[in-house]
Amino acid sequence: MPVTTGMIGYVVTGHRESRYVLADKKYTPPTFQMIDPDWMSALYDNAVMKGPANPFERPSMVVLDGVDHRKLRQYVARYFTPANARAIRDDITEIVDDTLVGLGVMREVDLVSDYCKVIPAKVSAKILGMSDAEARMLATLGDESVKMLEIGRPFKEFSQVERCIERLDTWIDEQFRLILRGRRKPAGLVGILAKDLGKPQPPLTRREAKALLSLLVLAGFETTVNLIGSGIQLLTQHPEQLRILKSEPQHWPNAIDEILRIDGPVLGTVRKANEDDWIGDVRVPRGTFILVSGANHDPSVFPAPYTFDIKRINAKDHITFGGGRHFCTGAHLARVEGEIALSRLFKRFPNLSPSAECTRRTSTFLRGWQSMPMRLNDSDAME
């Protein structure tokens, strides 16, 4: 069934139906500002606006629609272009190779902490205009802050997440202050947005800029960590697919899309119906919540959907990056980053093997790995 009834709404698993929900303007990202009654929504909104800029609350781009969403998206879209992603390939390659050199002196590593988290943190830091020391801070904040997406967090964990968001908010504020006073050279996306503050047509507020950067920190870090980790697992578990990539490296871009399809870093996304509608043969009342999840395994679109096939002709038809007006602006960069990180890892260490049991992370929203103990056979490395 492409559409089924869930606990608090509907679950959409069909590929065609999922693309419809993600693209149609009748469906918008839900926020706490949508809660009823109106006075409660206003009270919550007032409380949120008094705290640090939250990457998953207004005025974050991810929960906005219409004019406000388009305004913020245009600030980011001009930077996350295919041309810029190609231009940063050399930077990503240098970061990956330096990290691999460091791994080469160790017999055994945890590839999640020693590789999968290191690469996205350093690449994101480069894009944002941060130093290497700040990249380490970014990895810590990204790792902790993403827990805000979990349902039913213990209060202690919730407090830790809040402190991480406050720390990131304070850091961004300080960078804006230093740049605007001429005490730090504008660099990366932080520098670009700092110079845009207060400009007309359309104006960008400090809070909007902070929410935007906080979102990019989390989105650019945690999802790429999971992409690289899942790629390592899939390729070590399917050596026949890895052999194809070693002899036919032109398939790496398609392999990245197949990894994103079969074991994507995000389990699903939620929308709210703003009008009565029909999704396929199912009537959806106004105000209903819709969970979009599972479309990447729709057998009517992807034959043998649970088979990992790096030559799958339509692997790129996955919806891991979303769809419609909320399609991930960093999609091209994520693909490039994943390709370089995985291809060079297996070139440097072609005989990677687990040294202990690898463990999945526990999450209701993200899909990735908590630990990945691996044995590096450096003597067999292809220099």
mmCIF file of C-alpha atoms in Angstrom:
data_model
loop_
_atom_site.group_PDB
_atom_site.id
_atom_site.type_symbol
_atom_site.label_atom_id
_atom_site.label_comp_id
_atom_site.label_asym_id
_atom_site.label_seq_id
_atom_site.Cartn_x
_atom_site.Cartn_y
_atom_site.Cartn_z
ATOM 1 C CA MET A 1 0.000 0.000 0.000
ATOM 2 C CA PRO A 2 1.547 3.346 -1.043
ATOM 3 C CA VAL A 3 -0.528 5.210 1.593
ATOM 4 C CA THR A 4 -1.455 3.763 4.985
ATOM 5 C CA THR A 5 -2.881 5.054 8.246
ATOM 6 C CA GLY A 6 -0.371 5.762 11.019
ATOM 7 C CA MET A 7 -0.669 6.632 14.708
ATOM 8 C CA ILE A 8 -1.115 10.392 14.201
ATOM 9 C CA GLY A 9 -1.736 10.683 10.476
ATOM 10 C CA TYR A 10 -0.765 8.899 7.291
ATOM 11 C CA VAL A 11 2.387 7.140 6.145
ATOM 12 C CA VAL A 12 3.258 7.534 2.470
ATOM 13 C CA THR A 13 5.637 4.886 1.120
ATOM 14 C CA GLY A 14 4.887 4.928 -2.600
ATOM 15 C CA HIS A 15 7.470 6.705 -4.768
ATOM 16 C CA ARG A 16 4.979 8.571 -6.951
ATOM 17 C CA GLU A 17 2.833 9.558 -3.978
ATOM 18 C CA SER A 18 5.862 10.700 -1.976
ATOM 19 C CA ARG A 19 7.097 12.931 -4.785
ATOM 20 C CA TYR A 20 3.620 14.445 -4.995
ATOM 21 C CA VAL A 21 3.490 15.288 -1.277
ATOM 22 C CA LEU A 22 7.000 16.774 -1.306
ATOM 23 C CA ALA A 23 6.302 18.928 -4.355
ATOM 24 C CA ASP A 24 2.694 20.086 -3.886
ATOM 25 C CA LYS A 25 2.185 23.398 -2.085
ATOM 26 C CA LYS A 26 -0.781 22.006 -0.172
ATOM 27 C CA TYR A 27 1.768 20.251 2.046
ATOM 28 C CA THR A 28 4.166 22.217 4.224
ATOM 29 C CA PRO A 29 6.777 21.358 6.875
ATOM 30 C CA PRO A 30 5.104 21.171 10.304
ATOM 31 C CA THR A 31 6.328 23.369 13.140
ATOM 32 C CA PHE A 32 5.267 23.881 16.722
ATOM 33 C CA GLN A 33 3.791 27.174 15.542
ATOM 34 C CA MET A 34 1.015 25.106 13.941
ATOM 35 C CA ILE A 35 -0.331 23.844 17.259
ATOM 36 C CA ASP A 36 -3.808 24.833 18.388
ATOM 37 C CA PRO A 37 -5.224 26.910 19.917
ATOM 38 C CA ASP A 38 -3.764 30.091 18.424
ATOM 39 C CA TRP A 39 -2.802 31.601 21.778
ATOM 40 C CA MET A 40 -0.687 28.538 22.591
ATOM 41 C CA SER A 41 1.061 28.763 19.237
ATOM 42 C CA ALA A 42 1.785 32.453 19.803
ATOM 43 C CA LEU A 43 3.123 31.731 23.291
ATOM 44 C CA TYR A 44 5.488 29.074 21.970
ATOM 45 C CA ASP A 45 6.603 31.303 19.105
ATOM 46 C CA ASN A 46 7.415 34.109 21.549
ATOM 47 C CA ALA A 47 9.479 31.757 23.731
ATOM 48 C CA VAL A 48 11.442 30.389 20.768
ATOM 49 C CA MET A 49 12.292 33.854 19.437
ATOM 50 C CA LYS A 50 13.816 34.835 22.786
ATOM 51 C CA GLY A 51 16.329 31.971 22.769
ATOM 52 C CA PRO A 52 19.216 31.131 20.438
ATOM 53 C CA ALA A 53 18.480 30.638 16.751
ATOM 54 C CA ASN A 54 17.225 27.064 16.405
ATOM 55 C CA PRO A 55 18.036 25.307 13.111
ATOM 56 C CA PHE A 56 14.649 23.540 13.166
ATOM 57 C CA GLU A 57 12.369 26.393 14.210
ATOM 58 C CA ARG A 58 11.410 29.700 12.616
ATOM 59 C CA PRO A 59 13.044 31.558 11.011
ATOM 60 C CA SER A 60 15.007 28.512 9.825
ATOM 61 C CA MET A 61 14.625 27.846 6.114
ATOM 62 C CA VAL A 62 13.730 24.199 6.666
ATOM 63 C CA VAL A 63 10.367 25.012 8.308
ATOM 64 C CA LEU A 64 9.396 28.018 6.180
ATOM 65 C CA ASP A 65 7.438 28.236 2.950
ATOM 66 C CA GLY A 66 6.432 30.856 0.456
ATOM 67 C CA VAL A 67 8.239 34.204 0.216
ATOM 68 C CA ASP A 68 10.233 33.747 3.437
ATOM 69 C CA HIS A 69 11.535 30.371 2.305
ATOM 70 C CA ARG A 70 12.476 31.613 -1.155
ATOM 71 C CA LYS A 71 14.328 34.573 0.316
ATOM 72 C CA LEU A 72 16.551 32.452 2.538
ATOM 73 C CA ARG A 73 17.045 29.768 -0.075
ATOM 74 C CA GLN A 74 18.387 32.271 -2.587
ATOM 75 C CA TYR A 75 21.093 33.336 -0.144
ATOM 76 C CA VAL A 76 22.335 29.744 0.091
ATOM 77 C CA ALA A 77 21.627 28.557 -3.446
ATOM 78 C CA ARG A 78 24.119 31.003 -4.951
ATOM 79 C CA TYR A 79 26.867 29.267 -2.972
ATOM 80 C CA PHE A 80 25.800 25.603 -3.205
ATOM 81 C CA THR A 81 25.982 25.339 -6.982
ATOM 82 C CA PRO A 82 27.415 22.472 -9.050
ATOM 83 C CA ALA A 83 30.168 24.864 -10.179
ATOM 84 C CA ASN A 84 31.196 25.632 -6.588
ATOM 85 C CA ALA A 85 31.032 21.938 -5.684
ATOM 86 C CA ARG A 86 33.413 21.192 -8.528
ATOM 87 C CA ALA A 87 35.683 24.026 -7.429
ATOM 88 C CA ILE A 88 35.914 22.645 -3.904
ATOM 89 C CA ARG A 89 36.824 19.133 -5.112
ATOM 90 C CA ASP A 90 40.519 19.884 -4.659
ATOM 91 C CA ASP A 91 39.923 21.069 -1.094
ATOM 92 C CA ILE A 92 37.900 17.947 -0.276
ATOM 93 C CA THR A 93 40.563 15.701 -1.830
ATOM 94 C CA GLU A 94 43.283 17.366 0.243
ATOM 95 C CA ILE A 95 41.237 16.987 3.443
ATOM 96 C CA VAL A 96 40.544 13.310 2.690
ATOM 97 C CA ASP A 97 44.160 12.495 1.813
ATOM 98 C CA ASP A 98 45.509 14.214 4.935
ATOM 99 C CA THR A 99 43.050 12.240 7.061
ATOM 100 C CA LEU A 100 44.039 8.975 5.366
ATOM 101 C CA VAL A 101 47.701 9.656 6.098
ATOM 102 C CA GLY A 102 46.796 9.949 9.766
ATOM 103 C CA LEU A 103 44.878 6.664 9.651
ATOM 104 C CA GLY A 104 47.837 4.929 8.036
ATOM 105 C CA VAL A 105 49.870 5.004 11.254
ATOM 106 C CA MET A 106 47.196 3.026 13.128
ATOM 107 C CA ARG A 107 46.560 -0.706 12.927
ATOM 108 C CA GLU A 108 42.925 -0.486 13.958
ATOM 109 C CA VAL A 109 40.503 2.438 13.902
ATOM 110 C CA ASP A 110 36.892 3.301 14.534
ATOM 111 C CA LEU A 111 36.038 4.673 11.112
ATOM 112 C CA VAL A 112 32.997 6.536 12.426
ATOM 113 C CA SER A 113 34.946 8.755 14.836
ATOM 114 C CA ASP A 114 38.297 8.695 13.011
ATOM 115 C CA TYR A 115 37.074 9.204 9.458
ATOM 116 C CA CYS A 116 33.329 9.536 8.827
ATOM 117 C CA LYS A 117 33.022 12.447 11.283
ATOM 118 C CA VAL A 118 36.349 14.081 10.490
ATOM 119 C CA ILE A 119 35.784 14.609 6.760
ATOM 120 C CA PRO A 120 32.358 16.376 6.915
ATOM 121 C CA ALA A 121 33.492 18.531 9.851
ATOM 122 C CA LYS A 122 36.549 19.792 7.983
ATOM 123 C CA VAL A 123 34.696 20.267 4.694
ATOM 124 C CA SER A 124 31.858 22.163 6.410
ATOM 125 C CA ALA A 125 34.418 24.291 8.234
ATOM 126 C CA LYS A 126 36.094 25.123 4.932
ATOM 127 C CA ILE A 127 32.770 26.139 3.375
ATOM 128 C CA LEU A 128 31.736 28.220 6.376
ATOM 129 C CA GLY A 129 35.139 29.897 6.713
ATOM 130 C CA MET A 130 36.254 28.250 9.955
ATOM 131 C CA SER A 131 39.736 27.265 11.120
ATOM 132 C CA ASP A 132 40.898 23.691 11.770
ATOM 133 C CA ALA A 133 40.448 24.216 15.501
ATOM 134 C CA GLU A 134 36.904 25.438 14.899
ATOM 135 C CA ALA A 135 36.295 22.358 12.738
ATOM 136 C CA ARG A 136 36.830 20.165 15.802
ATOM 137 C CA MET A 137 34.294 22.282 17.678
ATOM 138 C CA LEU A 138 31.920 21.880 14.732
ATOM 139 C CA ALA A 139 32.161 18.089 14.908
ATOM 140 C CA THR A 140 31.289 18.114 18.609
ATOM 141 C CA LEU A 141 28.394 20.532 18.204
ATOM 142 C CA GLY A 142 27.013 18.726 15.171
ATOM 143 C CA ASP A 143 27.164 15.379 16.918
ATOM 144 C CA GLU A 144 25.292 16.659 19.971
ATOM 145 C CA SER A 145 22.864 19.142 18.417
ATOM 146 C CA VAL A 146 21.310 16.654 16.016
ATOM 147 C CA LYS A 147 19.825 14.847 19.035
ATOM 148 C CA MET A 148 17.167 17.566 19.099
ATOM 149 C CA LEU A 149 15.411 15.607 16.352
ATOM 150 C CA GLU A 150 14.859 12.591 18.573
ATOM 151 C CA ILE A 151 11.468 11.962 20.139
ATOM 152 C CA GLY A 152 11.201 11.529 23.915
ATOM 153 C CA ARG A 153 14.679 12.712 24.881
ATOM 154 C CA PRO A 154 15.618 12.580 28.579
ATOM 155 C CA PHE A 155 15.778 16.043 30.141
ATOM 156 C CA LYS A 156 19.520 15.747 30.739
ATOM 157 C CA GLU A 157 20.124 15.078 27.050
ATOM 158 C CA PHE A 158 17.723 17.868 26.078
ATOM 159 C CA SER A 159 19.717 20.298 28.254
ATOM 160 C CA GLN A 160 22.964 19.231 26.592
ATOM 161 C CA VAL A 161 21.451 19.863 23.183
ATOM 162 C CA GLU A 162 20.255 23.307 24.267
ATOM 163 C CA ARG A 163 23.754 24.205 25.453
ATOM 164 C CA CYS A 164 25.229 23.115 22.125
ATOM 165 C CA ILE A 165 22.757 25.283 20.206
ATOM 166 C CA GLU A 166 23.554 28.239 22.466
ATOM 167 C CA ARG A 167 27.281 27.687 21.944
ATOM 168 C CA LEU A 168 26.909 27.614 18.178
ATOM 169 C CA ASP A 169 24.650 30.666 18.253
ATOM 170 C CA THR A 170 27.216 32.561 20.336
ATOM 171 C CA TRP A 171 30.049 31.569 18.002
ATOM 172 C CA ILE A 172 28.170 32.785 14.903
ATOM 173 C CA ASP A 173 27.286 36.054 16.652
ATOM 174 C CA GLU A 174 30.945 36.602 17.515
ATOM 175 C CA GLN A 175 32.073 35.958 13.928
ATOM 176 C CA PHE A 176 29.547 38.466 12.609
ATOM 177 C CA ARG A 177 30.767 41.037 15.144
ATOM 178 C CA LEU A 178 34.440 40.521 14.267
ATOM 179 C CA ILE A 179 33.805 40.650 10.511
ATOM 180 C CA LEU A 180 31.598 43.730 10.639
ATOM 181 C CA ARG A 181 34.195 45.527 12.795
ATOM 182 C CA GLY A 182 36.987 44.580 10.414
ATOM 183 C CA ARG A 183 38.770 42.391 12.970
ATOM 184 C CA ARG A 184 38.339 39.165 11.010
ATOM 185 C CA LYS A 185 38.698 38.713 7.282
ATOM 186 C CA PRO A 186 35.394 37.627 5.706
ATOM 187 C CA ALA A 187 35.691 34.014 4.592
ATOM 188 C CA GLY A 188 33.301 31.330 3.422
ATOM 189 C CA LEU A 189 29.574 31.432 3.855
ATOM 190 C CA VAL A 190 29.837 33.122 7.263
ATOM 191 C CA GLY A 191 31.640 36.032 5.607
ATOM 192 C CA ILE A 192 29.137 36.214 2.759
ATOM 193 C CA LEU A 193 26.134 36.331 5.092
ATOM 194 C CA ALA A 194 27.843 38.807 7.430
ATOM 195 C CA LYS A 195 28.221 41.235 4.531
ATOM 196 C CA ASP A 196 24.575 40.667 3.543
ATOM 197 C CA LEU A 197 23.158 41.612 6.956
ATOM 198 C CA GLY A 198 20.763 44.520 6.716
ATOM 199 C CA LYS A 199 21.035 44.874 2.952
ATOM 200 C CA PRO A 200 17.766 45.676 1.178
ATOM 201 C CA GLN A 201 16.095 43.594 -1.534
ATOM 202 C CA PRO A 202 15.460 41.374 0.381
ATOM 203 C CA PRO A 203 16.750 42.210 3.865
ATOM 204 C CA LEU A 204 18.481 39.483 5.869
ATOM 205 C CA THR A 205 18.165 39.712 9.637
ATOM 206 C CA ARG A 206 20.878 38.523 12.011
ATOM 207 C CA ARG A 207 18.561 35.869 13.429
ATOM 208 C CA GLU A 208 17.724 34.552 9.958
ATOM 209 C CA ALA A 209 21.422 34.340 9.124
ATOM 210 C CA LYS A 210 22.210 32.522 12.381
ATOM 211 C CA ALA A 211 19.377 30.016 11.897
ATOM 212 C CA LEU A 212 20.550 29.436 8.331
ATOM 213 C CA LEU A 213 24.152 28.767 9.350
ATOM 214 C CA SER A 214 23.094 26.542 12.260
ATOM 215 C CA LEU A 215 20.989 24.479 9.868
ATOM 216 C CA LEU A 216 23.880 24.113 7.436
ATOM 217 C CA VAL A 217 26.181 22.975 10.246
ATOM 218 C CA LEU A 218 23.816 20.162 11.206
ATOM 219 C CA ALA A 219 22.598 19.243 7.722
ATOM 220 C CA GLY A 220 26.085 19.322 6.229
ATOM 221 C CA PHE A 221 27.638 17.310 9.023
ATOM 222 C CA GLU A 222 25.443 14.528 10.356
ATOM 223 C CA THR A 223 23.858 13.376 7.105
ATOM 224 C CA THR A 224 27.242 13.175 5.348
ATOM 225 C CA VAL A 225 28.683 11.236 8.289
ATOM 226 C CA ASN A 226 25.924 8.676 7.769
ATOM 227 C CA LEU A 227 26.383 8.608 3.986
ATOM 228 C CA ILE A 228 30.093 7.794 4.271
ATOM 229 C CA GLY A 229 29.532 5.247 7.039
ATOM 230 C CA SER A 230 26.764 3.432 5.167
ATOM 231 C CA GLY A 231 28.917 3.410 2.037
ATOM 232 C CA ILE A 232 31.791 1.755 3.909
ATOM 233 C CA GLN A 233 29.477 -0.906 5.308
ATOM 234 C CA LEU A 234 27.733 -1.664 2.033
ATOM 235 C CA LEU A 235 30.950 -1.951 0.058
ATOM 236 C CA THR A 236 32.736 -4.126 2.618
ATOM 237 C CA GLN A 237 29.662 -6.377 2.802
ATOM 238 C CA HIS A 238 29.402 -6.585 -1.003
ATOM 239 C CA PRO A 239 32.973 -7.147 -2.230
ATOM 240 C CA GLU A 240 31.755 -7.961 -5.735
ATOM 241 C CA GLN A 241 30.413 -4.391 -6.029
ATOM 242 C CA LEU A 242 33.695 -2.973 -4.728
ATOM 243 C CA ARG A 243 35.625 -4.996 -7.318
ATOM 244 C CA ILE A 244 33.529 -3.391 -10.051
ATOM 245 C CA LEU A 245 34.395 0.077 -8.742
ATOM 246 C CA LYS A 246 38.094 -0.748 -8.606
ATOM 247 C CA SER A 247 38.122 -1.867 -12.246
ATOM 248 C CA GLU A 248 35.480 0.592 -13.491
ATOM 249 C CA PRO A 249 35.793 3.765 -11.352
ATOM 250 C CA GLN A 250 33.453 5.665 -13.666
ATOM 251 C CA HIS A 251 30.601 4.045 -11.715
ATOM 252 C CA TRP A 252 31.430 5.863 -8.461
ATOM 253 C CA PRO A 253 28.865 8.687 -8.951
ATOM 254 C CA ASN A 254 26.090 6.142 -9.528
ATOM 255 C CA ALA A 255 27.327 4.073 -6.587
ATOM 256 C CA ILE A 256 26.871 7.099 -4.316
ATOM 257 C CA ASP A 257 23.260 7.445 -5.447
ATOM 258 C CA GLU A 258 22.656 3.734 -4.877
ATOM 259 C CA ILE A 259 24.047 4.084 -1.341
ATOM 260 C CA LEU A 260 21.740 7.048 -0.771
ATOM 261 C CA ARG A 261 18.813 5.035 -2.122
ATOM 262 C CA ILE A 262 19.226 1.754 -0.289
ATOM 263 C CA ASP A 263 20.504 3.069 3.055
ATOM 264 C CA GLY A 264 19.967 6.830 3.132
ATOM 265 C CA PRO A 265 21.022 8.945 6.121
ATOM 266 C CA VAL A 266 17.481 10.142 6.912
ATOM 267 C CA LEU A 267 14.589 7.776 7.604
ATOM 268 C CA GLY A 268 11.822 10.116 6.491
ATOM 269 C CA THR A 269 10.322 13.572 6.551
ATOM 270 C CA VAL A 270 7.010 15.008 7.755
ATOM 271 C CA ARG A 271 4.503 17.319 6.085
ATOM 272 C CA LYS A 272 1.160 18.763 7.150
ATOM 273 C CA ALA A 273 -1.845 18.980 4.834
ATOM 274 C CA ASN A 274 -3.165 22.534 4.644
ATOM 275 C CA GLU A 275 -6.185 21.548 2.548
ATOM 276 C CA ASP A 276 -8.402 18.512 2.091
ATOM 277 C CA ASP A 277 -6.771 16.377 -0.572
ATOM 278 C CA TRP A 278 -6.430 12.942 -2.108
ATOM 279 C CA ILE A 279 -3.153 11.055 -2.146
ATOM 280 C CA GLY A 280 -3.769 8.273 -4.592
ATOM 281 C CA ASP A 281 -7.026 6.666 -3.490
ATOM 282 C CA VAL A 282 -6.805 7.910 0.093
ATOM 283 C CA ARG A 283 -8.629 11.023 1.272
ATOM 284 C CA VAL A 284 -6.449 13.221 3.489
ATOM 285 C CA PRO A 285 -8.281 15.798 5.658
ATOM 286 C CA ARG A 286 -6.898 19.260 6.254
ATOM 287 C CA GLY A 287 -4.576 19.362 9.265
ATOM 288 C CA THR A 288 -3.380 15.771 8.835
ATOM 289 C CA PHE A 289 0.284 14.939 9.390
ATOM 290 C CA ILE A 290 2.003 12.936 6.662
ATOM 291 C CA LEU A 291 5.136 10.835 7.196
ATOM 292 C CA VAL A 292 7.002 10.322 3.917
ATOM 293 C CA SER A 293 9.208 7.255 4.296
ATOM 294 C CA GLY A 294 10.162 4.161 2.319
ATOM 295 C CA ALA A 295 9.789 5.454 -1.243
ATOM 296 C CA ASN A 296 13.383 4.498 -2.068
ATOM 297 C CA HIS A 297 12.365 0.847 -1.705
ATOM 298 C CA ASP A 298 9.234 1.017 -3.845
ATOM 299 C CA PRO A 299 9.482 -2.143 -6.017
ATOM 300 C CA SER A 300 7.392 -0.584 -8.775
ATOM 301 C CA VAL A 301 10.215 1.919 -9.346
ATOM 302 C CA PHE A 302 13.262 0.023 -8.081
ATOM 303 C CA PRO A 303 13.127 -3.694 -8.993
ATOM 304 C CA ALA A 304 14.668 -5.878 -6.268
ATOM 305 C CA PRO A 305 14.751 -2.779 -4.034
ATOM 306 C CA TYR A 306 16.833 -4.369 -1.251
ATOM 307 C CA THR A 307 19.578 -5.494 -3.627
ATOM 308 C CA PHE A 308 22.644 -3.251 -3.593
ATOM 309 C CA ASP A 309 23.521 -2.651 -7.251
ATOM 310 C CA ILE A 310 25.981 0.133 -8.076
ATOM 311 C CA LYS A 311 25.004 -0.122 -11.763
ATOM 312 C CA ARG A 312 21.284 0.352 -11.062
ATOM 313 C CA ILE A 313 20.073 2.411 -14.005
ATOM 314 C CA ASN A 314 17.668 4.639 -12.064
ATOM 315 C CA ALA A 315 19.507 4.880 -8.716
ATOM 316 C CA LYS A 316 19.428 8.662 -9.006
ATOM 317 C CA ASP A 317 15.622 8.614 -8.801
ATOM 318 C CA HIS A 318 15.797 8.267 -5.007
ATOM 319 C CA ILE A 319 14.214 11.013 -2.898
ATOM 320 C CA THR A 320 16.805 11.038 -0.115
ATOM 321 C CA PHE A 321 17.417 14.733 -0.756
ATOM 322 C CA GLY A 322 13.717 15.520 -0.598
ATOM 323 C CA GLY A 323 11.850 17.134 -3.443
ATOM 324 C CA GLY A 324 10.110 20.213 -4.734
ATOM 325 C CA ARG A 325 10.927 23.601 -3.251
ATOM 326 C CA HIS A 326 12.619 22.003 -0.214
ATOM 327 C CA PHE A 327 15.050 19.884 -2.246
ATOM 328 C CA CYS A 328 18.397 19.832 -0.428
ATOM 329 C CA THR A 329 20.554 22.743 -1.583
ATOM 330 C CA GLY A 330 23.721 20.845 -0.666
ATOM 331 C CA ALA A 331 22.838 17.690 -2.619
ATOM 332 C CA HIS A 332 25.567 18.079 -5.233
ATOM 333 C CA LEU A 333 28.190 18.829 -2.599
ATOM 334 C CA ALA A 334 27.156 15.773 -0.553
ATOM 335 C CA ARG A 335 27.520 13.545 -3.608
ATOM 336 C CA VAL A 336 30.989 14.912 -4.368
ATOM 337 C CA GLU A 337 32.082 14.625 -0.749
ATOM 338 C CA GLY A 338 30.822 11.057 -0.456
ATOM 339 C CA GLU A 339 32.452 9.989 -3.705
ATOM 340 C CA ILE A 340 35.878 11.364 -2.810
ATOM 341 C CA ALA A 341 35.787 10.098 0.776
ATOM 342 C CA LEU A 342 34.808 6.543 -0.201
ATOM 343 C CA SER A 343 36.806 6.120 -3.402
ATOM 344 C CA ARG A 344 40.066 7.301 -1.845
ATOM 345 C CA LEU A 345 39.520 5.315 1.351
ATOM 346 C CA PHE A 346 39.205 2.037 -0.565
ATOM 347 C CA LYS A 347 42.093 2.957 -2.842
ATOM 348 C CA ARG A 348 44.352 3.600 0.176
ATOM 349 C CA PHE A 349 43.063 0.607 2.174
ATOM 350 C CA PRO A 350 41.637 -1.919 -0.317
ATOM 351 C CA ASN A 351 41.456 -4.723 2.261
ATOM 352 C CA LEU A 352 39.472 -3.055 5.040
ATOM 353 C CA SER A 353 38.025 -5.624 7.411
ATOM 354 C CA PRO A 354 35.992 -5.384 10.643
ATOM 355 C CA SER A 355 37.998 -5.951 13.824
ATOM 356 C CA ALA A 356 34.871 -6.140 16.006
ATOM 357 C CA GLU A 357 31.110 -5.870 15.619
ATOM 358 C CA CYS A 358 29.931 -2.633 14.054
ATOM 359 C CA THR A 359 26.957 -1.030 15.806
ATOM 360 C CA ARG A 360 24.085 1.031 14.474
ATOM 361 C CA ARG A 361 23.181 4.316 16.093
ATOM 362 C CA THR A 362 19.846 4.402 17.904
ATOM 363 C CA SER A 363 17.661 7.054 16.315
ATOM 364 C CA THR A 364 14.062 7.601 15.304
ATOM 365 C CA PHE A 365 15.021 10.007 12.521
ATOM 366 C CA LEU A 366 18.567 9.314 11.292
ATOM 367 C CA ARG A 367 20.085 6.113 9.974
ATOM 368 C CA GLY A 368 23.792 5.592 10.449
ATOM 369 C CA TRP A 369 26.497 3.893 12.456
ATOM 370 C CA GLN A 370 27.588 4.474 16.042
ATOM 371 C CA SER A 371 30.884 2.630 15.775
ATOM 372 C CA MET A 372 32.781 0.854 13.030
ATOM 373 C CA PRO A 373 35.942 -0.867 14.316
ATOM 374 C CA MET A 374 38.095 -1.710 11.306
ATOM 375 C CA ARG A 375 41.458 -3.308 10.708
ATOM 376 C CA LEU A 376 43.660 -1.412 8.261
ATOM 377 C CA ASN A 377 45.993 -3.586 6.235
ATOM 378 C CA ASP A 378 48.457 -0.833 5.434
ATOM 379 C CA SER A 379 50.962 -3.249 3.933
ATOM 380 C CA ASP A 380 48.437 -3.928 1.179
ATOM 381 C CA ALA A 381 47.649 -0.240 0.626
ATOM 382 C CA MET A 382 47.723 1.024 -2.925
ATOM 383 C CA GLU A 383 49.914 4.113 -2.796
#
